[in-house]
Coordinates of C-alpha atoms in Angstrom, one line a residue:
Chain P
N1 CA 18.6 -29.1 23.3
A2 CA 21.5 -30.3 21.2
G3 CA 23.8 -32.9 22.9
V4 CA 27.6 -32.8 23.0
M5 CA 28.9 -32.2 19.5
Q6 CA 32.2 -33.5 18.3
N7 CA 33.9 -33.1 15.0
P8 CA 35.1 -34.4 12.9
R9 CA 33.6 -37.9 13.3
H10 CA 36.5 -39.5 11.4
L11 CA 40.0 -38.1 11.1
V12 CA 42.8 -39.6 9.1
R13 CA 46.4 -38.4 9.6
R14 CA 49.8 -39.5 8.5
R15 CA 52.5 -40.1 11.1
G16 CA 54.0 -36.8 12.1
Q17 CA 51.0 -34.7 11.3
E18 CA 48.8 -32.8 13.8
A19 CA 45.3 -33.8 14.8
R20 CA 42.8 -31.3 16.2
L21 CA 39.6 -32.7 17.7
R22 CA 36.8 -30.3 18.6
C23 CA 34.0 -30.6 21.2
S24 CA 31.1 -28.3 21.9
P25 CA 29.5 -29.1 25.3
M26 CA 25.7 -29.3 25.9
K27 CA 24.1 -25.9 26.3
G28 CA 24.5 -24.7 29.9
H29 CA 27.4 -27.1 30.6
S30 CA 30.8 -25.5 31.5
H31 CA 32.7 -28.7 32.4
V32 CA 34.3 -30.7 29.6
Y33 CA 36.1 -34.1 29.9
W34 CA 38.1 -36.0 27.3
Y35 CA 38.4 -39.7 27.2
R36 CA 40.2 -42.1 24.9
Q37 CA 38.9 -45.6 23.9
L38 CA 40.9 -48.3 22.3
P39 CA 39.0 -51.2 20.5
E40 CA 37.2 -53.5 23.0
E41 CA 38.5 -51.5 26.0
G42 CA 36.9 -49.1 28.4
L43 CA 37.3 -45.4 28.4
K44 CA 40.5 -43.9 29.8
F45 CA 40.4 -40.5 31.3
M46 CA 42.6 -37.9 29.7
V47 CA 41.7 -34.4 30.9
Y48 CA 39.1 -32.3 32.7
L49 CA 38.6 -28.6 31.8
Q50 CA 36.4 -25.7 32.7
K51 CA 36.3 -22.5 30.7
E52 CA 39.8 -21.3 30.3
N53 CA 41.1 -23.7 33.0
I54 CA 42.6 -27.1 33.0
I55 CA 41.4 -28.7 36.2
D56 CA 42.9 -32.2 35.9
E57 CA 45.3 -33.4 33.2
S58 CA 46.6 -36.4 35.0
G59 CA 45.6 -38.7 32.2
M60 CA 47.3 -36.8 29.4
P61 CA 50.5 -38.1 27.9
K62 CA 53.4 -35.8 28.9
E63 CA 54.3 -35.0 25.3
R64 CA 52.5 -34.1 22.1
F65 CA 49.0 -33.9 23.7
S66 CA 47.4 -30.7 24.8
A67 CA 43.8 -29.5 25.5
E68 CA 42.1 -26.2 25.9
F69 CA 38.6 -24.8 26.5
P70 CA 38.6 -21.1 25.6
K71 CA 36.2 -18.6 26.8
E72 CA 34.5 -18.6 23.4
G73 CA 34.3 -21.6 21.1
P74 CA 34.7 -25.4 21.5
S75 CA 37.2 -27.4 23.5
I76 CA 40.1 -28.6 21.5
L77 CA 42.2 -31.7 22.0
R78 CA 45.4 -31.3 20.0
I79 CA 47.8 -34.1 19.2
Q80 CA 51.1 -33.1 17.6
Q81 CA 53.3 -35.4 15.6
V82 CA 50.8 -38.2 15.7
V83 CA 52.0 -41.8 15.8
R84 CA 50.2 -45.0 15.0
G85 CA 49.6 -45.7 18.7
D86 CA 47.4 -42.6 18.8
S87 CA 44.8 -44.3 16.7
A88 CA 41.7 -44.6 18.9
A89 CA 38.3 -43.2 19.5
Y90 CA 38.3 -39.9 21.4
F91 CA 35.2 -39.0 23.3
C92 CA 34.3 -35.7 24.9
A93 CA 31.8 -35.4 27.7
S94 CA 30.2 -32.4 29.4
S95 CA 28.4 -32.1 32.7
P96 CA 26.2 -29.4 34.2
S97 CA 28.2 -29.3 37.4
G98 CA 31.7 -30.4 38.1
A99 CA 33.1 -33.3 40.0
Y100 CA 32.7 -35.9 37.3
E101 CA 29.1 -36.5 37.8
K102 CA 26.4 -37.2 35.2
L103 CA 28.7 -36.9 32.2
F104 CA 27.0 -36.8 28.8
F105 CA 29.1 -38.0 26.0
G106 CA 29.4 -37.0 22.3
S107 CA 29.6 -39.5 19.5
G108 CA 33.4 -39.3 19.4
T109 CA 36.1 -38.8 16.9
Q110 CA 37.7 -41.8 15.4
L111 CA 41.4 -41.0 14.7
S112 CA 43.3 -43.2 12.3
V113 CA 47.0 -42.7 11.9
L114 CA 48.5 -44.1 8.7
Chain L
G1 CA 45.5 -48.0 38.9
E2 CA 42.1 -49.2 37.6
S3 CA 39.7 -50.3 40.2
V4 CA 36.6 -51.2 38.4
G5 CA 36.0 -54.4 36.5
L6 CA 33.2 -56.6 35.3
H7 CA 32.6 -60.3 36.1
L8 CA 31.5 -61.4 32.7
P9 CA 32.7 -60.0 29.4
T10 CA 29.6 -61.2 27.4
L11 CA 26.0 -61.9 28.3
S12 CA 23.4 -63.4 26.1
V13 CA 19.7 -63.3 27.0
Q14 CA 16.4 -64.1 25.4
E15 CA 14.1 -61.2 24.5
G16 CA 11.7 -60.5 27.3
D17 CA 13.9 -62.0 30.0
N18 CA 15.5 -59.9 32.7
S19 CA 19.3 -59.1 32.4
I20 CA 21.7 -58.6 35.2
I21 CA 25.1 -57.1 34.5
N22 CA 27.6 -57.1 37.4
C23 CA 30.5 -54.9 38.3
A24 CA 33.1 -55.1 41.0
Y25 CA 35.1 -52.1 42.4
S26 CA 38.0 -52.0 44.8
N27 CA 38.0 -48.5 46.2
S28 CA 35.8 -48.5 49.3
A29 CA 36.0 -44.8 49.5
S30 CA 34.3 -44.2 46.1
D31 CA 31.0 -42.4 46.6
Y32 CA 29.4 -42.3 43.2
F33 CA 28.7 -44.9 40.5
I34 CA 27.2 -44.7 37.0
W35 CA 26.2 -47.0 34.2
Y36 CA 26.6 -46.3 30.6
K37 CA 25.3 -48.1 27.4
Q38 CA 27.4 -47.9 24.3
E39 CA 26.2 -49.0 20.9
S40 CA 28.5 -49.8 18.1
G41 CA 30.0 -46.6 16.6
K42 CA 28.4 -44.3 19.2
G43 CA 29.3 -42.6 22.3
P44 CA 28.4 -43.8 25.8
Q45 CA 24.8 -43.1 26.8
F46 CA 24.0 -42.3 30.4
I47 CA 21.6 -44.9 31.9
I48 CA 21.5 -44.4 35.7
D49 CA 23.6 -43.3 38.6
I50 CA 23.7 -43.9 42.3
R51 CA 25.5 -42.5 45.3
S52 CA 27.0 -44.5 48.0
N53 CA 24.4 -43.5 50.6
M54 CA 21.9 -45.5 48.6
D55 CA 21.5 -49.2 48.1
K56 CA 19.1 -49.2 45.2
R57 CA 17.8 -46.8 42.5
Q58 CA 15.2 -47.4 39.8
G59 CA 14.7 -45.9 36.4
Q60 CA 12.6 -46.8 33.5
R61 CA 13.1 -50.6 33.1
V62 CA 16.5 -50.4 34.9
T63 CA 17.5 -50.8 38.5
V64 CA 21.0 -50.3 39.9
L65 CA 21.9 -52.1 43.1
L66 CA 24.9 -51.2 45.2
N67 CA 26.4 -53.5 47.8
K68 CA 29.1 -51.6 49.7
T69 CA 29.9 -54.5 51.9
V70 CA 31.3 -56.6 49.0
K71 CA 32.0 -53.6 46.7
H72 CA 29.6 -54.8 44.1
L73 CA 27.4 -52.9 41.6
S74 CA 24.8 -54.4 39.3
L75 CA 22.5 -53.2 36.6
Q76 CA 19.2 -55.0 36.1
I77 CA 17.2 -54.5 32.9
A78 CA 13.7 -55.7 32.9
A79 CA 12.0 -57.3 29.9
T80 CA 15.1 -57.0 27.8
Q81 CA 14.6 -55.9 24.2
P82 CA 16.7 -56.2 21.1
G83 CA 17.4 -52.5 21.3
D84 CA 19.2 -53.1 24.6
S85 CA 22.0 -55.0 22.8
A86 CA 25.1 -53.0 23.5
V87 CA 28.2 -52.8 25.6
Y88 CA 27.5 -51.7 29.2
F89 CA 30.1 -50.0 31.3
C90 CA 30.1 -49.2 35.0
A91 CA 32.1 -46.3 36.2
E92 CA 33.3 -45.3 39.6
K93 CA 34.1 -41.8 40.9
D94 CA 37.5 -41.9 42.4
N95 CA 37.1 -39.5 45.3
Q96 CA 40.9 -39.4 45.8
G97 CA 41.5 -37.7 42.5
G98 CA 37.9 -37.2 41.4
K99 CA 38.2 -38.9 38.1
L100 CA 35.4 -41.2 36.7
I101 CA 37.1 -44.6 36.1
F102 CA 35.5 -47.0 33.7
G103 CA 35.4 -50.7 33.8
Q104 CA 36.2 -52.9 30.8
G105 CA 32.5 -53.4 29.7
T106 CA 30.1 -56.2 29.2
E107 CA 28.6 -57.0 25.9
L108 CA 24.8 -57.7 26.1
S109 CA 23.3 -59.7 23.3
V110 CA 19.6 -60.1 23.1
K111 CA 18.2 -63.0 21.1
P112 CA 14.8 -62.6 19.5

């Protein structure tokens, strides 16, 4: 049973470009969460999605960031017009049931903005 | 705002000793807590969880204790091994908005 799969592991973008981060949840999981982690800090909640629905996006910046979890395919976290402050590790987690319990995390995508 | 924090940012123990990592939380209405282990360059790995209707829960070599009176959570690791070296995060489920809120983390270093 494969775990949560994230790709790419490393992503380098220049300022102003777009970044797309992908996450495939564990088999049987229909709840996906995105977190951001800065160096030597804890994880900060961004968004919680179920298939085709955004349940809670209270942690998402108001501009440039969006997330989706389509009926088919992985969840996508999209960052438009990236800035250096977007550089961070972005982790995706999935859970078998909702309500933020027993989250299983992927290995993350390290985004570096030049 | 953030409500979960750790007493000590770093902890160094001798191999074979027991480790205790502490965590304080401020939301007395939180009803679910979870511990994660994060090794360098990897994602957080689930260790153990506990609901607020319990005081103690045991796993393999780990025990989580919950003291709701003083809003304190601890993770005990028995017979600590070098492979236990990592950053440990506690997280609290905010039942107001439902989000899982993470603390800053404690770095555990195991000396051989």
